[in-house]
CSV table of N, CA and C in Angstrom, one decimal:
chain,number,residue,atom,x,y,z
A,281,MET,N,0.8,-1.2,0.0
A,281,MET,CA,0.0,0.0,0.0
A,281,MET,C,0.9,1.2,0.0
A,282,ALA,N,0.5,2.3,-0.7
A,282,ALA,CA,1.2,3.5,-0.8
A,282,ALA,C,1.2,4.2,0.6
A,283,LYS,N,2.3,4.8,0.9
A,283,LYS,CA,2.4,5.5,2.2
A,283,LYS,C,1.7,6.8,2.1
A,284,LYS,N,1.6,7.3,0.9
A,284,LYS,CA,0.9,8.6,0.8
A,284,LYS,C,0.1,8.6,-0.5
A,285,LEU,N,-1.1,9.2,-0.4
A,285,LEU,CA,-2.0,9.2,-1.6
A,285,LEU,C,-2.2,10.7,-1.9
A,286,VAL,N,-2.0,11.1,-3.1
A,286,VAL,CA,-2.2,12.5,-3.6
A,286,VAL,C,-3.4,12.4,-4.6
A,287,ILE,N,-4.4,13.1,-4.3
A,287,ILE,CA,-5.6,13.1,-5.2
A,287,ILE,C,-5.9,14.5,-5.7
A,288,LYS,N,-6.0,14.5,-7.0
A,288,LYS,CA,-6.3,15.8,-7.7
A,288,LYS,C,-7.7,15.7,-8.2
A,289,VAL,N,-8.5,16.7,-7.7
A,289,VAL,CA,-9.9,16.8,-8.1
A,289,VAL,C,-10.0,17.9,-9.2
A,290,THR,N,-10.5,17.5,-10.4
A,290,THR,CA,-10.5,18.5,-11.5
A,290,THR,C,-12.0,18.9,-11.7
A,291,ALA,N,-12.9,18.4,-10.9
A,291,ALA,CA,-14.3,18.8,-11.2
A,291,ALA,C,-15.0,19.2,-9.9
A,292,GLY,N,-16.0,20.0,-10.0
A,292,GLY,CA,-16.8,20.4,-8.9
A,292,GLY,C,-18.3,20.0,-9.1
A,293,ALA,N,-19.2,21.0,-8.9
A,293,ALA,CA,-20.6,20.8,-9.2
A,293,ALA,C,-20.9,20.5,-10.6
A,294,ASP,N,-19.9,20.9,-11.5
A,294,ASP,CA,-20.1,20.6,-12.9
A,294,ASP,C,-20.0,19.1,-13.3
A,295,ALA,N,-19.4,18.3,-12.5
A,295,ALA,CA,-19.4,16.9,-12.6
A,295,ALA,C,-19.5,16.2,-11.3
A,296,PRO,N,-20.7,16.3,-10.7
A,296,PRO,CA,-20.8,15.9,-9.3
A,296,PRO,C,-20.4,14.5,-8.9
A,297,GLU,N,-20.6,13.5,-9.7
A,297,GLU,CA,-20.2,12.1,-9.4
A,297,GLU,C,-18.7,12.0,-9.3
A,298,ARG,N,-18.0,12.5,-10.3
A,298,ARG,CA,-16.6,12.5,-10.2
A,298,ARG,C,-16.0,13.2,-9.0
A,299,CYS,N,-16.6,14.4,-8.7
A,299,CYS,CA,-16.2,15.2,-7.6
A,299,CYS,C,-16.4,14.4,-6.3
A,300,SER,N,-17.6,13.9,-6.1
A,300,SER,CA,-17.9,13.1,-4.9
A,300,SER,C,-17.0,11.9,-4.7
A,301,GLN,N,-16.7,11.2,-5.8
A,301,GLN,CA,-15.8,10.1,-5.7
A,301,GLN,C,-14.4,10.4,-5.2
A,302,ALA,N,-13.9,11.5,-5.6
A,302,ALA,CA,-12.6,11.9,-5.2
A,302,ALA,C,-12.6,12.2,-3.7
A,303,PHE,N,-13.5,13.0,-3.2
A,303,PHE,CA,-13.6,13.3,-1.8
A,303,PHE,C,-13.9,12.0,-1.0
A,304,THR,N,-14.7,11.1,-1.5
A,304,THR,CA,-15.0,9.9,-0.8
A,304,THR,C,-13.7,9.0,-0.7
A,305,VAL,N,-13.0,8.9,-1.8
A,305,VAL,CA,-11.8,8.1,-1.7
A,305,VAL,C,-10.8,8.7,-0.8
A,306,ALA,N,-10.7,10.0,-0.8
A,306,ALA,CA,-9.7,10.7,0.1
A,306,ALA,C,-10.1,10.4,1.6
A,307,ALA,N,-11.4,10.5,1.9
A,307,ALA,CA,-11.8,10.3,3.3
A,307,ALA,C,-11.7,8.9,3.7
A,308,VAL,N,-11.9,7.9,2.8
A,308,VAL,CA,-11.8,6.5,3.2
A,308,VAL,C,-10.3,6.2,3.4
A,309,ALA,N,-9.4,6.8,2.5
A,309,ALA,CA,-8.0,6.6,2.7
A,309,ALA,C,-7.5,7.1,4.0
A,310,VAL,N,-7.9,8.3,4.4
A,310,VAL,CA,-7.5,8.9,5.7
A,310,VAL,C,-8.0,8.0,6.8
A,311,ALA,N,-9.2,7.5,6.7
A,311,ALA,CA,-9.7,6.6,7.8
A,311,ALA,C,-9.0,5.3,7.8
A,312,SER,N,-8.3,4.9,6.7
A,312,SER,CA,-7.6,3.7,6.7
A,312,SER,C,-6.1,3.9,7.1
A,313,GLY,N,-5.8,5.1,7.5
A,313,GLY,CA,-4.4,5.3,8.0
A,313,GLY,C,-3.5,5.8,6.9
A,314,VAL,N,-3.9,6.1,5.7
A,314,VAL,CA,-3.1,6.6,4.6
A,314,VAL,C,-3.0,8.1,4.7
A,315,HIS,N,-1.8,8.7,4.6
A,315,HIS,CA,-1.6,10.1,4.5
A,315,HIS,C,-2.2,10.6,3.2
A,316,VAL,N,-3.1,11.6,3.2
A,316,VAL,CA,-3.7,12.1,2.0
A,316,VAL,C,-3.5,13.5,1.8
A,317,SER,N,-3.1,13.9,0.6
A,317,SER,CA,-3.0,15.2,0.1
A,317,SER,C,-4.1,15.4,-1.0
A,318,LEU,N,-5.1,16.2,-0.7
A,318,LEU,CA,-6.2,16.4,-1.7
A,318,LEU,C,-6.0,17.8,-2.3
A,319,TRP,N,-5.9,17.8,-3.7
A,319,TRP,CA,-5.7,19.0,-4.5
A,319,TRP,C,-7.0,19.4,-5.1
A,320,LEU,N,-7.5,20.6,-4.9
A,320,LEU,CA,-8.7,21.1,-5.6
A,320,LEU,C,-8.3,22.0,-6.7
A,321,THR,N,-8.7,21.6,-7.9
A,321,THR,CA,-8.4,22.3,-9.1
A,321,THR,C,-9.8,22.6,-9.8
A,322,GLY,N,-9.7,23.6,-10.7
A,322,GLY,CA,-10.9,23.9,-11.5
A,322,GLY,C,-12.1,24.3,-10.6
A,323,GLU,N,-13.3,23.8,-10.9
A,323,GLU,CA,-14.5,24.1,-10.1
A,323,GLU,C,-14.5,23.6,-8.7
A,324,SER,N,-13.6,22.6,-8.4
A,324,SER,CA,-13.6,22.1,-7.0
A,324,SER,C,-12.9,23.1,-6.1
A,325,ALA,N,-12.2,24.0,-6.6
A,325,ALA,CA,-11.6,25.0,-5.8
A,325,ALA,C,-12.6,25.8,-4.9
A,326,TRP,N,-13.8,25.9,-5.3
A,326,TRP,CA,-14.8,26.6,-4.5
A,326,TRP,C,-15.1,25.9,-3.2
A,327,PHE,N,-14.8,24.6,-3.1
A,327,PHE,CA,-15.2,23.8,-1.9
A,327,PHE,C,-14.2,24.1,-0.8
A,328,ALA,N,-13.1,24.9,-1.0
A,328,ALA,CA,-12.2,25.3,0.0
A,328,ALA,C,-12.7,26.6,0.7
A,329,LEU,N,-13.8,27.1,0.3
A,329,LEU,CA,-14.4,28.3,0.9
A,329,LEU,C,-15.4,27.9,1.9
A,330,PRO,N,-15.5,28.6,3.1
A,330,PRO,CA,-16.5,28.3,4.1
A,330,PRO,C,-17.9,28.2,3.5
A,331,GLY,N,-18.7,27.2,3.8
A,331,GLY,CA,-20.1,27.1,3.4
A,331,GLY,C,-20.3,26.6,2.0
A,332,ARG,N,-19.3,26.6,1.1
A,332,ARG,CA,-19.5,26.2,-0.3
A,332,ARG,C,-19.8,24.7,-0.4
A,333,ALA,N,-19.1,23.9,0.4
A,333,ALA,CA,-19.3,22.4,0.3
A,333,ALA,C,-20.7,22.0,0.7
A,334,ALA,N,-21.3,22.8,1.6
A,334,ALA,CA,-22.7,22.5,2.1
A,334,ALA,C,-23.7,22.7,0.9
A,335,GLU,N,-23.3,23.5,-0.1
A,335,GLU,CA,-24.2,23.7,-1.2
A,335,GLU,C,-24.2,22.5,-2.2
A,336,PHE,N,-23.3,21.7,-2.1
A,336,PHE,CA,-23.1,20.5,-3.0
A,336,PHE,C,-24.0,19.4,-2.6
A,337,GLU,N,-24.8,18.9,-3.5
A,337,GLU,CA,-25.7,17.8,-3.2
A,337,GLU,C,-25.6,16.7,-4.3
A,338,LEU,N,-25.6,15.5,-3.9
A,338,LEU,CA,-25.6,14.4,-4.8
A,338,LEU,C,-26.3,13.2,-4.1
A,339,PRO,N,-27.4,12.8,-4.6
A,339,PRO,CA,-28.1,11.7,-4.0
A,339,PRO,C,-27.2,10.4,-3.7
A,340,HIS,N,-27.4,9.8,-2.6
A,340,HIS,CA,-26.7,8.6,-2.2
A,340,HIS,C,-25.2,8.8,-2.0
A,341,ALA,N,-24.8,10.0,-1.8
A,341,ALA,CA,-23.4,10.3,-1.5
A,341,ALA,C,-23.3,11.0,-0.1
A,342,ALA,N,-22.2,10.7,0.5
A,342,ALA,CA,-21.9,11.4,1.8
A,342,ALA,C,-21.8,12.9,1.6
A,343,PRO,N,-22.3,13.6,2.6
A,343,PRO,CA,-22.2,15.1,2.5
A,343,PRO,C,-20.8,15.6,2.4
A,344,LEU,N,-20.5,16.4,1.4
A,344,LEU,CA,-19.2,16.9,1.2
A,344,LEU,C,-18.5,17.6,2.5
A,345,PRO,N,-19.3,18.4,3.2
A,345,PRO,CA,-18.7,18.9,4.5
A,345,PRO,C,-18.2,17.8,5.4
A,346,ASP,N,-18.9,16.8,5.5
A,346,ASP,CA,-18.5,15.7,6.4
A,346,ASP,C,-17.2,15.0,5.9
A,347,LEU,N,-17.1,14.8,4.6
A,347,LEU,CA,-15.9,14.3,4.0
A,347,LEU,C,-14.7,15.2,4.2
A,348,ILE,N,-14.9,16.4,4.0
A,348,ILE,CA,-13.8,17.4,4.2
A,348,ILE,C,-13.4,17.4,5.7
A,349,ASP,N,-14.3,17.4,6.6
A,349,ASP,CA,-14.0,17.4,8.0
A,349,ASP,C,-13.2,16.2,8.4
A,350,SER,N,-13.6,15.0,7.8
A,350,SER,CA,-12.9,13.8,8.2
A,350,SER,C,-11.5,13.8,7.6
A,351,ILE,N,-11.3,14.4,6.4
A,351,ILE,CA,-10.0,14.4,5.8
A,351,ILE,C,-9.0,15.3,6.7
A,352,VAL,N,-9.5,16.5,7.0
A,352,VAL,CA,-8.7,17.4,7.8
A,352,VAL,C,-8.4,16.8,9.2
A,353,ALA,N,-9.5,16.3,9.8
A,353,ALA,CA,-9.4,15.8,11.2
A,353,ALA,C,-8.4,14.6,11.2
A,354,GLY,N,-8.3,13.8,10.1
A,354,GLY,CA,-7.4,12.7,10.0
A,354,GLY,C,-6.0,13.0,9.6
A,355,GLY,N,-5.7,14.3,9.5
A,355,GLY,CA,-4.4,14.7,9.2
A,355,GLY,C,-4.1,14.9,7.7
A,356,GLY,N,-5.1,14.8,6.9
A,356,GLY,CA,-4.9,15.0,5.5
A,356,GLY,C,-4.8,16.5,5.2
A,357,THR,N,-4.2,16.8,4.0
A,357,THR,CA,-4.1,18.2,3.7
A,357,THR,C,-5.0,18.5,2.5
A,358,ILE,N,-5.4,19.8,2.4
A,358,ILE,CA,-6.2,20.2,1.3
A,358,ILE,C,-5.5,21.4,0.7
A,359,THR,N,-5.3,21.4,-0.6
A,359,THR,CA,-4.6,22.4,-1.4
A,359,THR,C,-5.4,22.9,-2.5
A,360,VAL,N,-5.5,24.2,-2.7
A,360,VAL,CA,-6.1,24.8,-3.9
A,360,VAL,C,-5.0,25.2,-4.8
A,361,CYS,N,-5.2,24.8,-6.1
A,361,CYS,CA,-4.3,25.2,-7.1
A,361,CYS,C,-4.1,26.7,-7.2
A,362,THR,N,-2.9,27.2,-7.3
A,362,THR,CA,-2.6,28.6,-7.3
A,362,THR,C,-3.4,29.3,-8.5
A,363,GLN,N,-3.2,28.8,-9.7
A,363,GLN,CA,-3.9,29.4,-10.8
A,363,GLN,C,-5.4,29.4,-10.7
A,364,CYS,N,-5.9,28.2,-10.2
A,364,CYS,CA,-7.4,28.1,-10.1
A,364,CYS,C,-7.9,29.1,-9.1
A,365,ALA,N,-7.2,29.3,-8.0
A,365,ALA,CA,-7.6,30.3,-7.0
A,365,ALA,C,-7.6,31.7,-7.6
A,366,ALA,N,-6.5,32.0,-8.3
A,366,ALA,CA,-6.4,33.3,-8.9
A,366,ALA,C,-7.5,33.6,-9.8
A,367,ARG,N,-7.9,32.6,-10.7
A,367,ARG,CA,-8.9,32.8,-11.6
A,367,ARG,C,-10.3,33.1,-11.0
A,368,ARG,N,-10.4,32.6,-9.7
A,368,ARG,CA,-11.7,32.8,-9.0
A,368,ARG,C,-11.6,33.8,-7.9
A,369,ASP,N,-10.5,34.6,-7.9
A,369,ASP,CA,-10.3,35.6,-6.8
A,369,ASP,C,-10.3,35.0,-5.4
A,370,ILE,N,-9.8,33.8,-5.3
A,370,ILE,CA,-9.7,33.2,-4.0
A,370,ILE,C,-8.4,33.5,-3.4
A,371,GLU,N,-8.3,33.9,-2.2
A,371,GLU,CA,-7.1,34.2,-1.5
A,371,GLU,C,-6.9,33.3,-0.3
A,372,GLU,N,-5.7,33.1,0.2
A,372,GLU,CA,-5.5,32.2,1.3
A,372,GLU,C,-6.4,32.6,2.5
A,373,LYS,N,-6.6,33.8,2.8
A,373,LYS,CA,-7.4,34.3,3.9
A,373,LYS,C,-8.9,33.8,3.8
A,374,ASP,N,-9.3,33.5,2.6
A,374,ASP,CA,-10.7,33.1,2.3
A,374,ASP,C,-10.9,31.6,2.6
A,375,LEU,N,-9.9,30.8,2.8
A,375,LEU,CA,-10.0,29.4,2.8
A,375,LEU,C,-10.5,28.8,4.2
A,376,ILE,N,-11.1,27.6,4.1
A,376,ILE,CA,-11.4,26.9,5.3
A,376,ILE,C,-10.2,26.6,6.1
A,377,GLU,N,-10.3,26.4,7.4
A,377,GLU,CA,-9.2,26.0,8.2
A,377,GLU,C,-8.6,24.6,7.7
A,378,GLY,N,-7.3,24.6,7.6
A,378,GLY,CA,-6.7,23.4,7.1
A,378,GLY,C,-6.4,23.3,5.6
A,379,ALA,N,-6.8,24.4,4.9
A,379,ALA,CA,-6.6,24.4,3.4
A,379,ALA,C,-5.5,25.5,3.2
A,380,ARG,N,-4.8,25.3,2.0
A,380,ARG,CA,-3.8,26.2,1.6
A,380,ARG,C,-3.9,26.4,0.1
A,381,ILE,N,-3.1,27.3,-0.4
A,381,ILE,CA,-3.0,27.5,-1.9
A,381,ILE,C,-1.5,27.2,-2.2
A,382,ALA,N,-1.3,26.4,-3.3
A,382,ALA,CA,0.0,26.1,-3.8
A,382,ALA,C,0.0,25.7,-5.2
A,383,GLY,N,1.2,25.8,-5.9
A,383,GLY,CA,1.2,25.6,-7.3
A,383,GLY,C,1.8,24.2,-7.8
A,384,ALA,N,1.9,24.1,-9.1
A,384,ALA,CA,2.3,22.9,-9.7
A,384,ALA,C,3.6,22.3,-9.2
A,385,GLN,N,4.6,23.2,-8.8
A,385,GLN,CA,5.9,22.7,-8.3
A,385,GLN,C,5.7,21.9,-7.0
A,386,VAL,N,4.7,22.4,-6.2
A,386,VAL,CA,4.5,21.6,-4.9
A,386,VAL,C,3.8,20.3,-5.3
A,387,PHE,N,2.8,20.3,-6.2
A,387,PHE,CA,2.2,19.1,-6.6
A,387,PHE,C,3.2,18.1,-7.1
A,388,VAL,N,4.1,18.5,-8.0
A,388,VAL,CA,5.1,17.6,-8.5
A,388,VAL,C,6.0,17.1,-7.4
A,389,SER,N,6.4,17.9,-6.5
A,389,SER,CA,7.2,17.5,-5.4
A,389,SER,C,6.5,16.5,-4.5
A,390,GLU,N,5.2,16.5,-4.4
A,390,GLU,CA,4.4,15.6,-3.6
A,390,GLU,C,4.3,14.2,-4.3
A,391,ILE,N,4.2,14.2,-5.6
A,391,ILE,CA,3.9,13.0,-6.3
A,391,ILE,C,5.1,12.2,-6.7
A,392,MET,N,6.3,12.7,-6.7
A,392,MET,CA,7.4,12.1,-7.2
A,392,MET,C,8.1,11.1,-6.3
A,393,PRO,N,8.1,11.3,-5.0
A,393,PRO,CA,8.8,10.3,-4.1
A,393,PRO,C,8.3,8.9,-4.2
A,394,ASP,N,9.2,8.0,-3.9
A,394,ASP,CA,8.8,6.6,-3.8
A,394,ASP,C,7.7,6.4,-2.7
A,395,GLY,N,6.8,5.5,-2.9
A,395,GLY,CA,5.7,5.3,-1.9
A,395,GLY,C,4.5,6.2,-2.0
A,396,VAL,N,4.5,7.0,-3.1
A,396,VAL,CA,3.3,7.9,-3.3
A,396,VAL,C,2.5,7.3,-4.5
A,397,GLN,N,1.2,7.4,-4.3
A,397,GLN,CA,0.3,7.0,-5.4
A,397,GLN,C,-0.5,8.3,-5.7
A,398,ALA,N,-0.6,8.7,-6.9
A,398,ALA,CA,-1.4,9.8,-7.4
A,398,ALA,C,-2.6,9.4,-8.2
A,399,LEU,N,-3.7,10.0,-7.9
A,399,LEU,CA,-5.0,9.8,-8.6
A,399,LEU,C,-5.5,11.1,-9.1
A,400,VAL,N,-6.1,11.1,-10.2
A,400,VAL,CA,-6.8,12.3,-10.7
A,400,VAL,C,-8.2,12.0,-11.1
A,401,TYR,N,-9.1,12.8,-10.5
A,401,TYR,CA,-10.5,12.6,-10.8
A,401,TYR,C,-11.0,13.8,-11.6
């Protein structure tokens, strides 16, 4: 099993099933003891803002706020893509607790070491 799992979410409310799957896998991995780094890109960047995850609804899926809470509580990290944040006028001060903004160089540095598994949704 990978020691670290890096998940990049490329969809938000525009592709709800794909988005929900990424958050669900991240939460399950954290609960299983895997260190998770969740990257929010594109429309998923909005979910790093307070209250925005509560607006997301998908039948038969766990509530996004609960998944985010479990990821952060379990020691996972949430990162919003620098360019995605800039295009949406999102600043670090706007983010939920436990989230940060970082760029591609940080993403690459996270996925390259041995023992890391990267997934893109």
